[in-house]
């Protein structure tokens, strides 16, 4: 029942957590959402060991514990990979919680029936589970005004939204989780975020920008702006999430720039495998609001970047930080 309730109360819990301290808020919200079902589920193993040991009239309790422990470990191993690589990309987190809650509820009710609990207890359990499940199926998550596309990918909760500026101009933006990664004016396709123009600093240092590499796609504002200013140049864009590339084509005019080549790959893996050299490499890869992936800020990474630059090439990086 608690697992089924998580999709219903998570919006309240996360909203509350944002108003509290950075550490205390998420910790309390996580405890409310997950601690109770986790503790209750932990009681299933000793209960199961007891049932299995009764098969041998308690003569093989150690064997019973070992068998149950083996399947519990195997379940954790399979569940971790199945959830991360299959279930979340295919179904989304909300659906997984509902499916898991219904399976748990069905098993729980089966135990009530097998143990011949009182009819009133069985009825209460069934009615409670059905009520929570119905609330999940009938209730719709609150959607942001202006949302035109949403998708839960292997890497992100991806959203494309539109809004109007104070001057009445329509803007289309890409959000990955809670971070605005890029945007463009709907009418003109011009870059909305000023930071997407900083790549132009390379023009002050490098005499030619015939071939460039952008690490991190976002809303593809930088490579498209580059292509407008250097129509004969080529821009390779390495983006980790293939869904971001698809969204770029559908909502951010990527197909209008044939000399911009999106590549679905990890930035460092691409650099290690590629032999192409570039006049400019711009790193704008982020995980969340302020976190650059750790493997893109090591000495080895910068050595690798240098090996992929021409002799007078330039490397730029977007680093969100105080100047000091």
C-alpha positions as semicolon CSV with decimal commas, in nm:
position;residue;x (nm);y (nm);z (nm)
1;X;0,000;0,000;0,000
2;X;0,283;0,239;0,085
3;X;0,466;0,160;-0,238
4;X;0,148;0,236;-0,431
5;X;0,111;0,563;-0,243
6;X;0,459;0,692;-0,336
7;X;0,352;0,836;-0,677
8;X;0,065;1,015;-0,501
9;X;0,270;1,183;-0,228
10;X;0,602;1,238;-0,404
11;X;0,497;1,580;-0,543
12;X;0,415;1,701;-0,193
13;X;0,732;1,551;-0,045
14;X;0,964;1,701;-0,307
15;X;0,794;2,042;-0,291
16;X;0,833;2,045;0,085
17;X;1,196;1,931;0,061
18;X;1,279;2,232;-0,161
19;X;1,171;2,466;0,120
20;X;1,390;2,302;0,385
21;X;1,764;2,277;0,440
22;X;1,973;2,130;0,160
23;X;2,056;1,812;0,353
24;X;1,762;1,778;0,593
25;X;1,491;1,834;0,332
26;X;1,583;1,552;0,091
27;X;1,671;1,317;0,378
28;X;1,332;1,355;0,549
29;X;1,144;1,337;0,218
30;X;1,331;1,019;0,122
31;X;1,258;0,867;0,462
32;X;0,886;0,942;0,428
33;X;0,872;0,798;0,076
34;X;1,096;0,493;0,111
35;X;1,191;0,406;0,470
36;X;0,857;0,255;0,573
37;X;0,811;0,027;0,270
38;X;1,179;-0,071;0,282
39;X;1,156;-0,174;0,649
40;X;0,831;-0,363;0,595
41;X;0,973;-0,542;0,290
42;X;1,280;-0,639;0,494
43;X;1,051;-0,846;0,717
44;X;0,963;-1,068;0,421
45;X;1,295;-1,258;0,425
46;X;1,280;-1,393;0,785
47;X;0,912;-1,471;0,740
48;X;0,991;-1,662;0,420
49;X;1,278;-1,848;0,589
50;X;1,037;-1,960;0,858
51;X;0,786;-2,088;0,603
52;X;1,053;-2,272;0,401
53;X;1,204;-2,431;0,712
54;X;0,866;-2,576;0,804
55;X;0,878;-2,788;0,489
56;X;1,155;-2,993;0,653
57;X;1,000;-2,967;1,001
58;X;1,276;-2,725;1,105
59;X;1,550;-2,984;1,042
60;X;1,721;-2,773;0,771
61;X;1,690;-2,415;0,900
62;X;2,042;-2,323;0,779
63;X;1,968;-2,457;0,432
64;X;1,639;-2,268;0,425
65;X;1,812;-1,944;0,519
66;X;2,080;-2,000;0,255
67;X;1,826;-2,067;-0,022
68;X;1,617;-1,762;0,064
69;X;1,930;-1,546;0,093
70;X;2,055;-1,669;-0,244
71;X;1,730;-1,578;-0,419
72;X;1,717;-1,243;-0,238
73;X;2,068;-1,157;-0,358
74;X;1,990;-1,279;-0,710
75;X;1,673;-1,070;-0,708
76;X;1,866;-0,760;-0,603
77;X;2,126;-0,816;-0,874
78;X;1,873;-0,875;-1,153
79;X;1,643;-0,601;-1,025
80;X;1,916;-0,338;-1,024
81;X;2,015;-0,396;-1,385
82;X;1,660;-0,461;-1,508
83;X;1,535;-0,138;-1,352
84;X;1,820;0,081;-1,473
85;X;1,859;-0,051;-1,827
86;X;1,507;-0,171;-1,919
87;X;1,221;-0,066;-1,693
88;X;1,294;0,305;-1,641
89;X;1,359;0,381;-2,013
90;X;1,056;0,175;-2,119
91;X;0,795;0,260;-1,857
92;X;0,906;0,553;-1,641
93;X;0,937;0,573;-1,263
94;X;0,570;0,635;-1,185
95;X;0,451;0,327;-1,376
96;X;0,720;0,114;-1,210
97;X;0,599;0,214;-0,865
98;X;0,239;0,133;-0,956
99;X;0,333;-0,204;-1,108
100;X;0,558;-0,295;-0,814
101;X;0,293;-0,189;-0,563
102;X;0,025;-0,401;-0,732
103;X;0,254;-0,706;-0,738
104;X;0,338;-0,659;-0,369
105;X;-0,029;-0,608;-0,286
106;X;-0,128;-0,922;-0,472
107;X;0,133;-1,127;-0,286
108;X;0,029;-0,974;0,046
109;X;-0,338;-1,051;-0,007
110;X;-0,245;-1,406;-0,112
111;X;-0,065;-1,450;0,222
112;X;-0,372;-1,319;0,408
113;X;-0,586;-1,575;0,230
114;X;-0,336;-1,857;0,284
115;X;-0,307;-1,776;0,654
116;X;-0,687;-1,770;0,681
117;X;-0,699;-1,425;0,834
118;X;-1,038;-1,288;0,932
119;X;-1,262;-1,189;0,644
120;X;-1,275;-0,830;0,769
121;X;-0,894;-0,802;0,749
122;X;-0,893;-0,945;0,398
123;X;-1,171;-0,711;0,289
124;X;-0,998;-0,408;0,437
125;X;-0,673;-0,496;0,262
126;X;-0,842;-0,544;-0,074
127;X;-1,047;-0,224;-0,048
128;X;-0,744;-0,019;0,060
129;X;-0,525;-0,150;-0,222
130;X;-0,796;-0,100;-0,484
131;X;-0,860;0,256;-0,362
132;X;-0,492;0,357;-0,379
133;X;-0,446;0,189;-0,717
134;X;-0,753;0,368;-0,855
135;X;-0,622;0,701;-0,726
136;X;-0,296;0,639;-0,912
137;X;-0,467;0,550;-1,235
138;X;-0,719;0,833;-1,224
139;X;-0,487;1,101;-1,090
140;X;-0,271;1,286;-1,339
141;X;0,063;1,446;-1,247
142;X;0,060;1,825;-1,257
143;X;0,200;1,948;-1,586
144;X;0,389;2,271;-1,642
145;X;0,206;2,532;-1,846
146;X;0,353;2,545;-2,193
147;X;0,479;2,185;-2,190
148;X;0,490;2,053;-2,548
149;X;0,694;1,734;-2,501
150;X;0,810;1,518;-2,214
151;X;1,005;1,194;-2,208
152;X;1,182;0,989;-1,946
153;X;1,505;0,860;-2,095
154;X;1,782;0,639;-1,963
155;X;1,964;0,955;-1,849
156;X;1,710;1,231;-1,793
157;X;1,360;1,349;-1,727
158;X;1,342;1,543;-2,054
159;X;1,097;1,827;-2,116
160;X;1,044;2,077;-2,398
161;X;0,853;2,387;-2,289
162;X;0,745;2,715;-2,445
163;X;0,686;3,052;-2,280
164;X;0,668;3,422;-2,366
165;X;0,924;3,686;-2,271
166;X;0,832;4,026;-2,132
167;X;0,854;4,156;-2,489
168;X;0,604;3,897;-2,612
169;X;0,855;3,680;-2,795
170;X;0,794;3,305;-2,784
171;X;1,082;3,094;-2,652
172;X;1,122;2,718;-2,669
173;X;1,350;2,562;-2,409
174;X;1,495;2,221;-2,328
175;X;1,496;2,105;-1,966
176;X;1,691;1,801;-1,852
177;X;1,560;1,713;-1,506
178;X;1,529;2,061;-1,349
179;X;1,800;2,236;-1,552
180;X;1,733;2,460;-1,851
181;X;1,995;2,340;-2,099
182;X;1,919;2,562;-2,395
183;X;1,654;2,760;-2,578
184;X;1,573;2,942;-2,898
185;X;1,324;3,197;-3,021
186;X;1,041;3,013;-3,192
187;X;1,001;3,259;-3,480
188;X;1,366;3,308;-3,572
189;X;1,553;3,014;-3,421
190;X;1,794;3,262;-3,262
191;X;1,981;3,171;-2,944
192;X;1,794;3,259;-2,623
193;X;2,062;3,193;-2,359
194;X;2,355;3,434;-2,364
195;X;2,595;3,160;-2,254
196;X;2,527;2,983;-2,584
197;X;2,712;3,267;-2,759
198;X;3,035;3,239;-2,559
199;X;3,183;2,996;-2,812
200;X;3,246;3,307;-3,025
201;X;3,542;3,391;-2,800
202;X;3,729;3,126;-3,000
203;X;3,715;3,357;-3,303
204;X;3,944;3,601;-3,119
205;X;4,213;3,337;-3,068
206;X;4,193;3,097;-3,362
207;X;4,239;3,235;-3,716
208;X;4,026;2,962;-3,873
209;X;3,734;2,762;-3,742
210;X;3,682;2,513;-4,021
211;X;3,610;2,215;-3,796
212;X;3,473;2,236;-3,442
213;X;3,364;1,997;-3,172
214;X;3,098;2,064;-2,908
215;X;3,090;1,830;-2,609
216;X;2,730;1,835;-2,488
217;X;2,434;1,905;-2,714
218;X;2,168;2,069;-2,498
219;X;1,932;2,264;-2,724
220;X;2,199;2,275;-2,999
221;X;2,210;2,656;-2,982
222;X;2,591;2,680;-3,001
223;X;2,656;2,454;-3,301
224;X;2,364;2,611;-3,490
225;X;2,496;2,961;-3,417
226;X;2,840;2,848;-3,530
227;X;2,693;2,709;-3,852
228;X;2,521;3,041;-3,925
229;X;2,847;3,234;-3,881
230;X;3,065;2,973;-4,056
231;X;2,839;2,814;-4,321
232;X;3,132;2,626;-4,477
233;X;3,251;2,491;-4,144
234;X;3,170;2,157;-3,986
235;X;3,050;2,107;-3,630
236;X;3,051;1,768;-3,460
237;X;2,830;1,756;-3,150
238;X;2,882;1,475;-2,901
239;X;2,572;1,422;-2,687
240;X;2,540;1,138;-2,437
241;X;2,161;1,098;-2,461
242;X;2,027;0,988;-2,803
243;X;1,683;1,121;-2,705
244;X;1,829;1,474;-2,683
245;X;1,944;1,443;-3,045
246;X;1,596;1,329;-3,150
247;X;1,440;1,622;-2,965
248;X;1,690;1,855;-3,134
249;X;1,568;1,739;-3,472
250;X;1,199;1,762;-3,379
251;X;1,191;2,087;-3,183
252;X;1,519;2,279;-3,227
253;X;1,575;2,294;-3,606
254;X;1,874;2,061;-3,605
255;X;1,786;1,916;-3,946
256;X;1,812;2,265;-4,098
257;X;2,190;2,256;-4,043
258;X;2,338;1,976;-4,258
259;X;2,695;2,060;-4,152
260;X;2,612;2,002;-3,784
261;X;2,671;1,633;-3,710
262;X;2,522;1,500;-3,384
263;X;2,694;1,194;-3,236
264;X;2,539;0,988;-2,955
265;X;2,836;0,903;-2,734
266;X;3,016;0,988;-2,412
267;X;3,247;1,285;-2,469
268;X;3,567;1,129;-2,339
269;X;3,500;0,796;-2,508
270;X;3,449;0,977;-2,839
271;X;3,774;1,173;-2,804
272;X;3,965;0,856;-2,720
273;X;3,832;0,671;-3,025
274;X;3,845;0,958;-3,275
275;X;4,150;1,062;-3,477
276;X;3,995;1,385;-3,605
277;X;4,160;1,713;-3,507
278;X;3,964;2,033;-3,450
279;X;4,019;2,406;-3,461
280;X;3,798;2,449;-3,155
281;X;3,664;2,217;-2,886
282;X;3,395;2,355;-2,656
283;X;3,302;2,155;-2,344
284;X;2,952;2,223;-2,213
285;X;2,870;1,886;-2,057
286;X;2,683;1,901;-1,728
287;X;2,503;1,663;-1,498
288;X;2,252;1,881;-1,317
289;X;2,278;2,253;-1,251
290;X;2,642;2,283;-1,142
291;X;2,808;1,945;-1,180
292;X;3,054;1,878;-1,460
293;X;3,102;1,500;-1,498
294;X;3,414;1,410;-1,302
295;X;3,587;1,232;-1,589
296;X;3,576;1,555;-1,794
297;X;3,787;1,757;-1,549
298;X;4,090;1,532;-1,503
299;X;4,446;1,583;-1,622
300;X;4,406;1,285;-1,858
301;X;4,098;1,444;-2,016
302;X;4,277;1,772;-2,088
303;X;4,575;1,584;-2,235
304;X;4,331;1,398;-2,459
305;X;4,163;1,724;-2,564
306;X;4,498;1,879;-2,653
307;X;4,585;1,582;-2,873
308;X;4,266;1,644;-3,074
309;X;4,339;2,012;-3,139
310;X;4,534;2,155;-3,431
311;X;4,852;2,341;-3,335
312;X;4,678;2,679;-3,307
313;X;4,346;2,535;-3,192
314;X;4,156;2,654;-2,887
315;X;3,969;2,478;-2,607
316;X;3,687;2,648;-2,417
317;X;3,474;2,518;-2,132
318;X;3,160;2,641;-1,964
319;X;3,241;2,636;-1,590
320;X;2,966;2,764;-1,362
321;X;3,158;2,904;-1,067
322;X;3,247;3,223;-0,882
323;X;3,538;3,401;-1,051
324;X;3,752;3,340;-0,744
